[in-house]
Coordinates of C-alpha atoms in Angstrom, one line a residue:
Chain A
M1 CA 93.4 61.5 -81.8
K2 CA 95.3 58.2 -81.6
L3 CA 98.5 56.2 -83.6
Y4 CA 99.3 53.3 -82.8
V5 CA 103.0 51.7 -82.8
V6 CA 102.6 48.5 -83.1
G7 CA 105.5 45.2 -82.6
I8 CA 104.4 42.4 -84.5
G9 CA 107.0 39.5 -83.3
P10 CA 108.9 37.7 -85.3
G11 CA 106.7 37.1 -88.3
E12 CA 104.7 34.2 -87.4
A13 CA 101.3 34.6 -86.4
A14 CA 101.5 32.7 -83.3
Q15 CA 104.1 34.8 -81.8
L16 CA 102.0 38.6 -82.3
T17 CA 99.9 39.5 -79.2
P18 CA 97.1 39.8 -78.7
K19 CA 97.4 43.0 -77.5
A20 CA 99.4 43.6 -81.1
A21 CA 96.0 42.1 -82.7
A22 CA 93.2 44.5 -81.0
A23 CA 95.2 47.3 -82.4
L24 CA 95.9 46.1 -85.5
T25 CA 91.9 44.9 -85.5
H26 CA 91.0 48.2 -84.2
C27 CA 92.6 50.6 -87.2
Q28 CA 91.4 52.0 -90.3
V29 CA 95.1 52.5 -91.6
V30 CA 97.7 50.5 -91.2
A31 CA 101.5 51.7 -92.1
G32 CA 104.5 50.1 -92.9
Y33 CA 107.2 48.4 -94.7
S34 CA 105.7 45.9 -97.1
L35 CA 107.5 42.6 -95.8
Y36 CA 105.7 42.9 -92.5
L37 CA 102.6 43.7 -93.7
S38 CA 102.5 40.3 -95.5
Q39 CA 103.5 38.9 -93.0
I40 CA 99.9 40.2 -91.2
E41 CA 97.8 39.7 -94.2
P42 CA 94.7 38.4 -92.8
L43 CA 94.6 40.9 -90.1
L44 CA 94.8 44.0 -92.9
E45 CA 91.8 43.2 -94.8
G46 CA 89.3 46.4 -96.2
K47 CA 91.9 48.4 -94.4
E48 CA 93.6 51.1 -96.0
R49 CA 97.8 51.1 -96.6
I50 CA 100.8 53.5 -96.5
A51 CA 103.8 50.7 -97.6
T52 CA 106.7 52.2 -98.9
G53 CA 110.6 50.2 -99.6
M54 CA 112.8 50.0 -96.4
T55 CA 114.4 53.0 -96.8
G56 CA 111.5 54.9 -96.9
E57 CA 111.1 55.2 -93.7
V58 CA 110.5 58.8 -92.6
E59 CA 108.1 59.3 -95.2
R60 CA 106.0 56.5 -94.5
C61 CA 105.3 57.9 -90.5
S62 CA 104.8 61.1 -91.6
L63 CA 101.8 59.3 -93.8
A64 CA 100.7 57.8 -91.1
I65 CA 101.3 60.8 -89.2
Q66 CA 98.7 63.3 -91.1
A67 CA 96.4 60.3 -91.3
A68 CA 95.8 59.9 -87.7
L69 CA 95.7 64.2 -87.3
S70 CA 93.1 63.8 -90.0
G71 CA 90.8 61.7 -87.4
K72 CA 91.6 58.1 -89.0
T73 CA 92.9 55.4 -86.7
V74 CA 96.0 54.3 -88.1
A75 CA 98.5 51.4 -87.1
V76 CA 102.4 52.1 -87.7
V77 CA 103.9 48.4 -87.7
S78 CA 106.9 47.0 -87.0
G79 CA 109.0 43.9 -87.5
G80 CA 109.3 42.2 -83.8
D81 CA 109.5 45.0 -80.8
P82 CA 109.0 47.9 -82.3
G83 CA 111.1 49.5 -79.8
V84 CA 114.7 48.2 -81.1
Y85 CA 115.7 49.2 -84.5
G86 CA 111.9 49.4 -85.3
M87 CA 110.2 52.6 -85.7
A88 CA 108.7 54.1 -82.2
G89 CA 111.6 56.3 -81.9
L90 CA 111.1 58.1 -85.9
V91 CA 107.1 58.1 -84.9
L92 CA 107.6 60.1 -81.1
E93 CA 110.3 62.0 -83.0
L94 CA 108.0 63.0 -85.8
A95 CA 104.8 63.5 -83.3
A96 CA 106.3 65.4 -80.6
S97 CA 105.3 68.9 -82.5
H98 CA 102.0 67.4 -82.4
P99 CA 100.3 67.2 -78.8
T100 CA 96.8 66.0 -79.3
L101 CA 98.2 62.6 -80.8
T102 CA 98.7 60.2 -78.3
V103 CA 101.4 57.5 -79.7
E104 CA 100.4 54.1 -78.1
V105 CA 103.8 51.7 -78.4
I106 CA 103.5 47.9 -78.2
P107 CA 105.8 45.8 -77.4
G108 CA 106.6 42.3 -79.7
V109 CA 109.0 39.5 -79.4
T110 CA 112.1 40.9 -80.4
A111 CA 114.4 38.9 -83.1
A112 CA 117.5 38.6 -79.9
T113 CA 114.8 36.4 -77.7
A114 CA 113.5 34.7 -80.8
A115 CA 116.8 33.4 -81.6
A116 CA 118.2 32.5 -78.2
A117 CA 114.8 30.4 -77.5
V118 CA 115.4 28.8 -81.0
L119 CA 119.0 28.2 -80.2
G120 CA 118.9 26.9 -76.4
A121 CA 118.9 30.1 -74.1
P122 CA 122.2 31.5 -75.1
L123 CA 121.3 35.5 -73.6
G124 CA 121.1 33.4 -70.3
H125 CA 123.2 36.2 -68.0
D126 CA 123.4 39.8 -68.9
F127 CA 124.3 40.6 -73.1
V128 CA 124.5 43.2 -75.8
V129 CA 122.6 44.3 -78.4
V130 CA 124.1 45.8 -81.3
S131 CA 123.2 47.1 -85.1
L132 CA 126.0 46.0 -88.0
S133 CA 123.8 49.0 -90.3
D134 CA 126.7 51.5 -91.1
R135 CA 123.5 54.0 -92.4
L136 CA 122.9 55.8 -88.9
T137 CA 125.5 54.9 -87.3
S138 CA 129.3 55.2 -88.1
R139 CA 131.7 52.6 -87.8
G140 CA 133.9 53.6 -85.2
S141 CA 131.5 53.9 -82.7
I142 CA 129.5 50.0 -83.8
E143 CA 133.6 48.8 -83.5
Q144 CA 134.4 50.4 -79.8
R145 CA 130.9 48.9 -78.5
L146 CA 132.0 45.6 -80.0
R147 CA 135.1 45.5 -78.2
L148 CA 133.8 46.8 -74.7
A149 CA 131.3 44.5 -75.2
A150 CA 133.7 41.8 -75.6
Q151 CA 135.4 43.5 -72.5
G152 CA 132.9 42.9 -70.0
D153 CA 132.1 39.9 -71.3
F154 CA 128.7 40.5 -72.5
I155 CA 126.9 37.9 -74.9
I156 CA 126.6 40.3 -78.1
C157 CA 123.6 39.6 -80.3
I158 CA 123.9 41.0 -83.4
Y159 CA 120.7 42.3 -85.5
N160 CA 121.2 43.5 -89.3
P161 CA 124.8 41.5 -89.8
A162 CA 124.3 42.2 -93.2
S163 CA 122.8 44.1 -96.5
H164 CA 123.2 43.8 -100.7
T165 CA 125.5 47.1 -100.0
R166 CA 127.6 45.7 -96.7
P167 CA 128.1 41.8 -97.4
D168 CA 131.1 41.5 -95.4
T169 CA 130.4 43.4 -92.2
L170 CA 130.1 40.5 -90.2
Q171 CA 133.3 39.4 -91.2
W172 CA 134.7 42.5 -90.3
A173 CA 132.4 42.4 -86.9
C174 CA 134.1 39.4 -86.7
D175 CA 138.1 40.5 -86.8
I176 CA 137.3 43.4 -84.1
L177 CA 135.9 40.4 -81.8
L178 CA 138.6 37.4 -82.3
K179 CA 141.3 40.4 -80.4
E180 CA 139.4 40.4 -77.5
L181 CA 138.1 36.9 -77.6
V182 CA 139.4 33.2 -78.0
D183 CA 138.4 31.5 -81.8
T184 CA 136.3 28.5 -80.4
T185 CA 133.6 31.0 -78.4
P186 CA 130.4 29.3 -79.6
C187 CA 128.3 31.3 -81.2
G188 CA 124.5 30.8 -82.9
I189 CA 123.5 32.3 -85.9
V190 CA 119.1 31.9 -86.8
R191 CA 117.9 32.8 -90.3
Q192 CA 114.4 33.7 -90.7
V193 CA 113.7 33.6 -87.0
G194 CA 109.6 32.6 -86.6
R195 CA 108.9 33.3 -90.4
E196 CA 109.2 29.8 -93.1
G197 CA 112.3 28.0 -93.5
E198 CA 113.4 29.1 -90.3
S199 CA 116.5 27.6 -89.6
S200 CA 120.0 27.3 -87.0
T201 CA 123.6 26.8 -86.7
I202 CA 125.6 26.6 -83.5
L203 CA 129.3 27.2 -84.8
T204 CA 132.4 28.6 -83.1
L205 CA 133.4 32.7 -83.8
R206 CA 136.2 31.2 -86.6
Q207 CA 133.6 29.4 -88.4
L208 CA 131.2 32.9 -88.1
R209 CA 133.4 34.6 -89.5
D210 CA 133.4 32.8 -93.0
T211 CA 129.6 32.4 -92.7
A212 CA 127.6 33.6 -94.9
V213 CA 124.8 35.8 -93.9
D214 CA 121.8 38.0 -94.9
M215 CA 120.0 41.0 -93.3
S216 CA 117.1 38.5 -91.7
T217 CA 120.2 36.4 -90.3
T218 CA 120.4 37.3 -86.1
V219 CA 123.9 36.0 -84.7
I220 CA 124.1 35.4 -81.0
I221 CA 128.3 35.7 -79.9
G222 CA 128.5 33.6 -76.6
S223 CA 130.8 34.7 -73.4
R224 CA 133.1 33.5 -71.8
S225 CA 130.5 31.0 -69.9
T226 CA 128.8 29.9 -73.3
K227 CA 129.0 26.2 -74.0
V228 CA 127.1 23.8 -76.4
L229 CA 124.9 21.4 -74.3
G230 CA 124.1 18.6 -77.0
N231 CA 122.6 20.3 -80.2
R232 CA 121.6 23.8 -78.0
L233 CA 123.4 26.9 -77.0
V234 CA 123.6 28.3 -72.8
T235 CA 124.5 30.9 -71.3
P236 CA 124.2 28.9 -67.0
R237 CA 123.2 32.3 -64.9
G238 CA 125.1 30.0 -62.7
Y239 CA 123.1 28.3 -60.2
R240 CA 125.9 26.2 -57.4
D241 CA 124.2 23.5 -56.5
I242 CA 123.8 21.6 -60.3
Chain B
M1 CA 109.0 13.0 -74.0
K2 CA 108.2 17.2 -74.0
L3 CA 109.2 19.9 -72.2
Y4 CA 108.1 23.9 -72.6
V5 CA 109.8 26.5 -71.2
V6 CA 107.4 29.3 -71.7
G7 CA 107.5 32.2 -71.3
I8 CA 104.4 34.8 -70.5
G9 CA 105.1 38.5 -70.9
P10 CA 105.3 41.5 -68.5
G11 CA 102.1 40.0 -67.0
E12 CA 98.8 40.6 -68.6
A13 CA 97.5 38.1 -70.6
A14 CA 96.9 40.9 -73.7
Q15 CA 100.4 40.1 -73.6
L16 CA 100.6 36.3 -73.6
T17 CA 101.6 34.7 -77.3
P18 CA 98.9 32.8 -78.3
K19 CA 101.9 30.4 -78.9
A20 CA 102.7 30.5 -75.5
A21 CA 98.8 30.2 -74.3
A22 CA 98.7 27.1 -77.0
A23 CA 101.5 25.5 -75.2
L24 CA 100.4 25.9 -71.7
T25 CA 96.5 24.9 -72.9
H26 CA 98.5 21.1 -74.0
C27 CA 100.0 20.7 -70.6
Q28 CA 99.1 18.5 -68.0
V29 CA 101.7 20.1 -65.1
V30 CA 103.1 23.6 -64.7
A31 CA 106.0 24.2 -62.8
G32 CA 106.8 28.0 -61.4
Y33 CA 107.1 30.7 -59.2
S34 CA 104.1 31.1 -57.9
L35 CA 103.3 34.6 -58.5
Y36 CA 103.8 34.0 -62.2
L37 CA 101.3 31.2 -61.8
S38 CA 99.0 33.3 -60.5
Q39 CA 98.9 36.0 -63.6
I40 CA 97.7 32.6 -65.5
E41 CA 95.3 31.6 -63.5
P42 CA 92.4 31.3 -66.1
L43 CA 95.0 29.2 -68.5
L44 CA 95.9 26.5 -65.2
E45 CA 92.1 24.8 -64.2
G46 CA 92.6 21.4 -63.6
K47 CA 95.8 21.1 -64.0
E48 CA 99.1 19.4 -62.4
R49 CA 101.2 22.1 -60.1
I50 CA 104.7 22.5 -58.7
A51 CA 105.1 26.0 -57.2
T52 CA 108.7 26.8 -54.7
G53 CA 108.9 29.8 -53.4
M54 CA 111.4 32.0 -55.3
T55 CA 115.0 30.1 -54.4
G56 CA 113.5 26.9 -55.4
E57 CA 114.3 27.3 -59.1
V58 CA 116.9 24.2 -59.1
E59 CA 114.6 22.1 -57.1
R60 CA 111.5 23.5 -59.0
C61 CA 112.8 22.5 -62.2
S62 CA 114.4 19.3 -61.8
L63 CA 110.6 18.1 -60.6
A64 CA 109.5 19.3 -63.5
I65 CA 112.0 17.6 -65.2
Q66 CA 110.6 14.1 -63.0
A67 CA 107.3 14.9 -64.1
A68 CA 108.5 14.6 -68.2
L69 CA 110.0 11.7 -68.1
S70 CA 107.2 9.8 -66.4
G71 CA 105.5 10.5 -69.3
K72 CA 103.4 13.8 -68.7
T73 CA 103.7 16.9 -70.6
V74 CA 105.0 19.5 -68.6
A75 CA 105.0 23.4 -69.0
V76 CA 107.9 25.6 -66.4
V77 CA 106.6 29.0 -66.3
S78 CA 109.2 32.0 -66.5
G79 CA 108.0 35.2 -66.7
G80 CA 108.6 38.0 -69.3
D81 CA 111.2 36.0 -71.5
P82 CA 112.5 33.1 -70.4
G83 CA 115.6 33.1 -72.1
V84 CA 116.2 36.4 -70.6
Y85 CA 117.5 35.7 -66.5
G86 CA 114.4 33.2 -66.9
M87 CA 115.0 29.2 -66.8
A88 CA 115.4 28.1 -70.2
G89 CA 119.1 28.1 -69.2
L90 CA 118.8 26.0 -66.2
V91 CA 116.2 23.6 -67.8
L92 CA 118.3 23.0 -70.3
E93 CA 121.4 22.8 -68.1
L94 CA 119.2 19.9 -66.1
A95 CA 117.6 17.9 -68.7
A96 CA 121.4 17.9 -70.7
S97 CA 121.6 14.6 -69.3
H98 CA 117.8 13.1 -70.2
P99 CA 118.0 12.6 -74.2
T100 CA 115.0 11.5 -74.6
L101 CA 113.5 14.7 -73.3
T102 CA 113.1 17.5 -76.1
V103 CA 113.2 20.8 -74.3
E104 CA 110.5 23.3 -76.8
V105 CA 111.5 27.1 -75.8
I106 CA 108.9 30.2 -76.4
P107 CA 110.0 33.2 -76.1
G108 CA 107.9 35.9 -74.5
V109 CA 107.8 40.4 -74.0
T110 CA 111.0 40.6 -71.9
A111 CA 110.8 43.3 -69.1
A112 CA 113.0 45.4 -71.6
T113 CA 110.8 46.5 -74.3
A114 CA 107.4 46.0 -72.3
A115 CA 109.4 49.1 -70.3
A116 CA 111.1 51.1 -72.7
A117 CA 107.1 50.6 -74.3
V118 CA 105.6 52.4 -72.0
L119 CA 108.3 55.3 -71.5
G120 CA 108.4 55.9 -75.2
A121 CA 111.3 54.3 -77.0
P122 CA 114.6 54.8 -75.2
L123 CA 115.9 51.5 -76.4
G124 CA 116.0 53.1 -80.0
H125 CA 119.6 52.1 -80.3
D126 CA 122.4 49.7 -79.6
F127 CA 121.6 48.5 -75.1
V128 CA 122.3 46.5 -72.5
V129 CA 120.4 44.7 -70.2
V130 CA 122.3 44.2 -66.8
S131 CA 120.8 41.9 -63.8
L132 CA 122.2 43.7 -60.4
S133 CA 120.9 40.1 -58.3
D134 CA 124.3 39.4 -56.8
R135 CA 123.0 35.9 -56.0
L136 CA 124.7 34.5 -59.0
T137 CA 127.1 37.5 -59.9
S138 CA 129.9 38.9 -58.2
R139 CA 130.2 43.1 -57.6
G140 CA 132.8 43.2 -59.1
S141 CA 131.6 42.0 -62.5
I142 CA 128.7 44.3 -62.3
E143 CA 130.1 47.0 -61.9
Q144 CA 132.7 46.2 -64.6
R145 CA 130.1 45.7 -66.8
L146 CA 128.0 49.1 -66.0
R147 CA 131.2 51.1 -66.0
L148 CA 131.9 49.4 -69.9
A149 CA 128.4 49.9 -71.0
A150 CA 128.5 53.6 -70.2
Q151 CA 131.8 54.1 -71.7
G152 CA 130.7 51.8 -75.1
D153 CA 127.4 54.7 -74.7
F154 CA 125.0 52.4 -75.0
I155 CA 121.8 52.7 -73.2
I156 CA 121.7 50.5 -70.1
C157 CA 118.7 48.8 -69.1
I158 CA 118.3 47.3 -65.1
Y159 CA 116.5 44.0 -64.4
N160 CA 116.9 43.2 -60.4
P161 CA 117.3 47.0 -59.3
A162 CA 116.7 45.6 -55.3
S163 CA 115.7 42.9 -53.6
H164 CA 114.9 42.4 -50.0
T165 CA 118.1 42.0 -48.9
R166 CA 119.8 44.6 -51.1
P167 CA 117.6 47.3 -51.1
D168 CA 120.5 50.2 -52.3
T169 CA 121.9 48.4 -55.4
L170 CA 120.8 50.7 -57.6
Q171 CA 122.1 53.6 -55.2
W172 CA 125.1 51.9 -55.7
A173 CA 124.9 51.2 -59.6
C174 CA 124.3 55.0 -60.7
D175 CA 127.3 55.7 -58.3
I176 CA 129.8 53.9 -60.6
L177 CA 127.5 55.6 -63.8
L178 CA 127.4 59.2 -62.4
K179 CA 131.9 58.6 -62.8
E180 CA 131.1 58.1 -67.1
L181 CA 127.7 59.9 -67.5
V182 CA 126.4 63.4 -66.7
D183 CA 124.2 64.2 -63.8
T184 CA 121.2 65.0 -65.9
T185 CA 121.3 61.6 -68.5
P186 CA 118.2 60.6 -68.8
C187 CA 116.3 57.8 -67.1
G188 CA 113.2 55.9 -67.2
I189 CA 111.3 53.6 -64.8
V190 CA 108.4 51.9 -64.6
R191 CA 106.8 49.9 -61.8
Q192 CA 105.0 46.5 -62.4
V193 CA 104.9 46.8 -66.1
G194 CA 102.4 45.0 -67.9
R195 CA 100.6 44.2 -64.3
E196 CA 97.7 46.2 -62.4
G197 CA 99.3 49.1 -61.1
E198 CA 102.0 50.2 -63.6
S199 CA 103.6 53.5 -62.8
S200 CA 106.3 54.7 -65.0
T201 CA 108.8 58.4 -64.0
I202 CA 111.3 59.9 -66.2
L203 CA 113.5 61.6 -64.5
T204 CA 117.5 62.2 -64.3
L205 CA 120.6 60.0 -63.6
R206 CA 121.0 62.2 -60.4
Q207 CA 117.3 61.6 -59.0
L208 CA 117.4 58.0 -60.3
R209 CA 120.3 57.7 -57.3
D210 CA 118.1 58.4 -54.4
T211 CA 114.8 56.6 -55.7
A212 CA 113.4 53.6 -53.5
V213 CA 112.7 50.9 -56.2
D214 CA 111.1 47.2 -55.7
M215 CA 112.4 44.2 -57.3
S216 CA 109.0 44.6 -60.0
T217 CA 111.1 47.9 -61.0
T218 CA 112.4 47.8 -64.3
V219 CA 115.2 50.9 -65.4
I220 CA 116.5 52.3 -68.1
I221 CA 119.0 55.2 -68.4
G222 CA 119.7 56.7 -71.5
S223 CA 122.7 57.4 -73.2
R224 CA 124.2 60.6 -74.4
S225 CA 121.9 60.4 -77.6
T226 CA 118.3 59.7 -75.1
K227 CA 116.2 63.0 -74.9
V228 CA 112.9 63.5 -73.4
L229 CA 110.6 64.3 -75.9
G230 CA 107.2 65.9 -74.0
N231 CA 106.4 63.0 -71.8
R232 CA 108.2 60.2 -73.4
L233 CA 112.1 58.9 -73.5
V234 CA 113.2 58.9 -77.0
T235 CA 116.4 57.8 -78.1
P236 CA 116.9 58.4 -81.6
R237 CA 117.6 56.1 -84.6
G238 CA 119.3 59.3 -86.3
Y239 CA 117.6 59.5 -89.4
R240 CA 119.2 62.6 -90.4
D241 CA 116.2 64.1 -92.8
I242 CA 114.2 65.2 -90.1

């Protein structure tokens, strides 16, 4: 019995891998947050669907596992890469008590690298990926990670910078970072990466602090070597002969 | 005038996005490390090639830019994602003095998430990506980043864990991490991810220290919440109701 966890990439069909498309074509049942299912609508014709709201993850994955155990081929769909704040971990946790079930995780282009490509090449050296969602992680733990990342001169990529219930989390995070980094640290934001209406802005950390973002925004905060070249954000790898 | 920097994903054609394939089809000239060009051979028939050895990056990208400035459509090819230790940053640095040239970066599935998918879902929470290559970065800086990443309870994904000239770098890195993390910290390695001969192993940090790896190995070191479930490595996101 087989269950796929499929990363669909940032959104546009051109960034969905053939391997992910093949799994979606092959399966009889798809489960996923309705926004992600709507992004791959042309691939889902005639398939049974398990769609619940954003916070229904455990229920949705449990239903997907039940469908797979009943003998159907099932795909759980995640935006971006399913292993980066996606459904892969939860599915594997829930599937652990069903040894007859084979789970295959199919990776996708994650928002960090999709957003970086729009901005230029800000992730060109060692970086961290941090979610600001405090639904499943304490604020203290997020604060410590941001502080250590800045102290280590990592580039910082932020997922889930805001939501309806926490509109000010990015401001809070910037205030932590401004204790370690200079005001002029180059940063970039990408809204709706890989989707219709995609837009990007390059700005300083001080400006970022006072910028409104939503849950569909990916934020990148530069390291000490990140720079703005023309209209692109770049962290050089460090080739000495240029 | 147009130059693409194209991420071809981990290796197999099924993980190359349609957007990357379209850019490769469209271009007249391709530039890249010969290993990466050989992975996409079927897409390159009849195209002019700029291929140099692994350390010829600056020369190769300069030649690609010259070809683009002469009016040809050029693609610089990177394994995985071109923004993660790939060619995007270098191309943008070299292209900065040629404002007539438009550079488009096309993201790909990077080794971190491709390797994570093979292992299960080890990157399920905040993580860092660190290269152990000391060709362009000091050992002191790498050591500090590893130490802070472990202190911050990040999952750690290591690129370039070894090379011919530094066969023992992973051992050195593990000794730094063993001062912060327990011996039994769950880790995973994936060799040749997405290529023929792909294999993976789940092991403890202590075992990892004494394991031989090469430059085509991706290493993931768990956080304090990473666990082994059956034969999979998983870092739970933290859903409290399962």
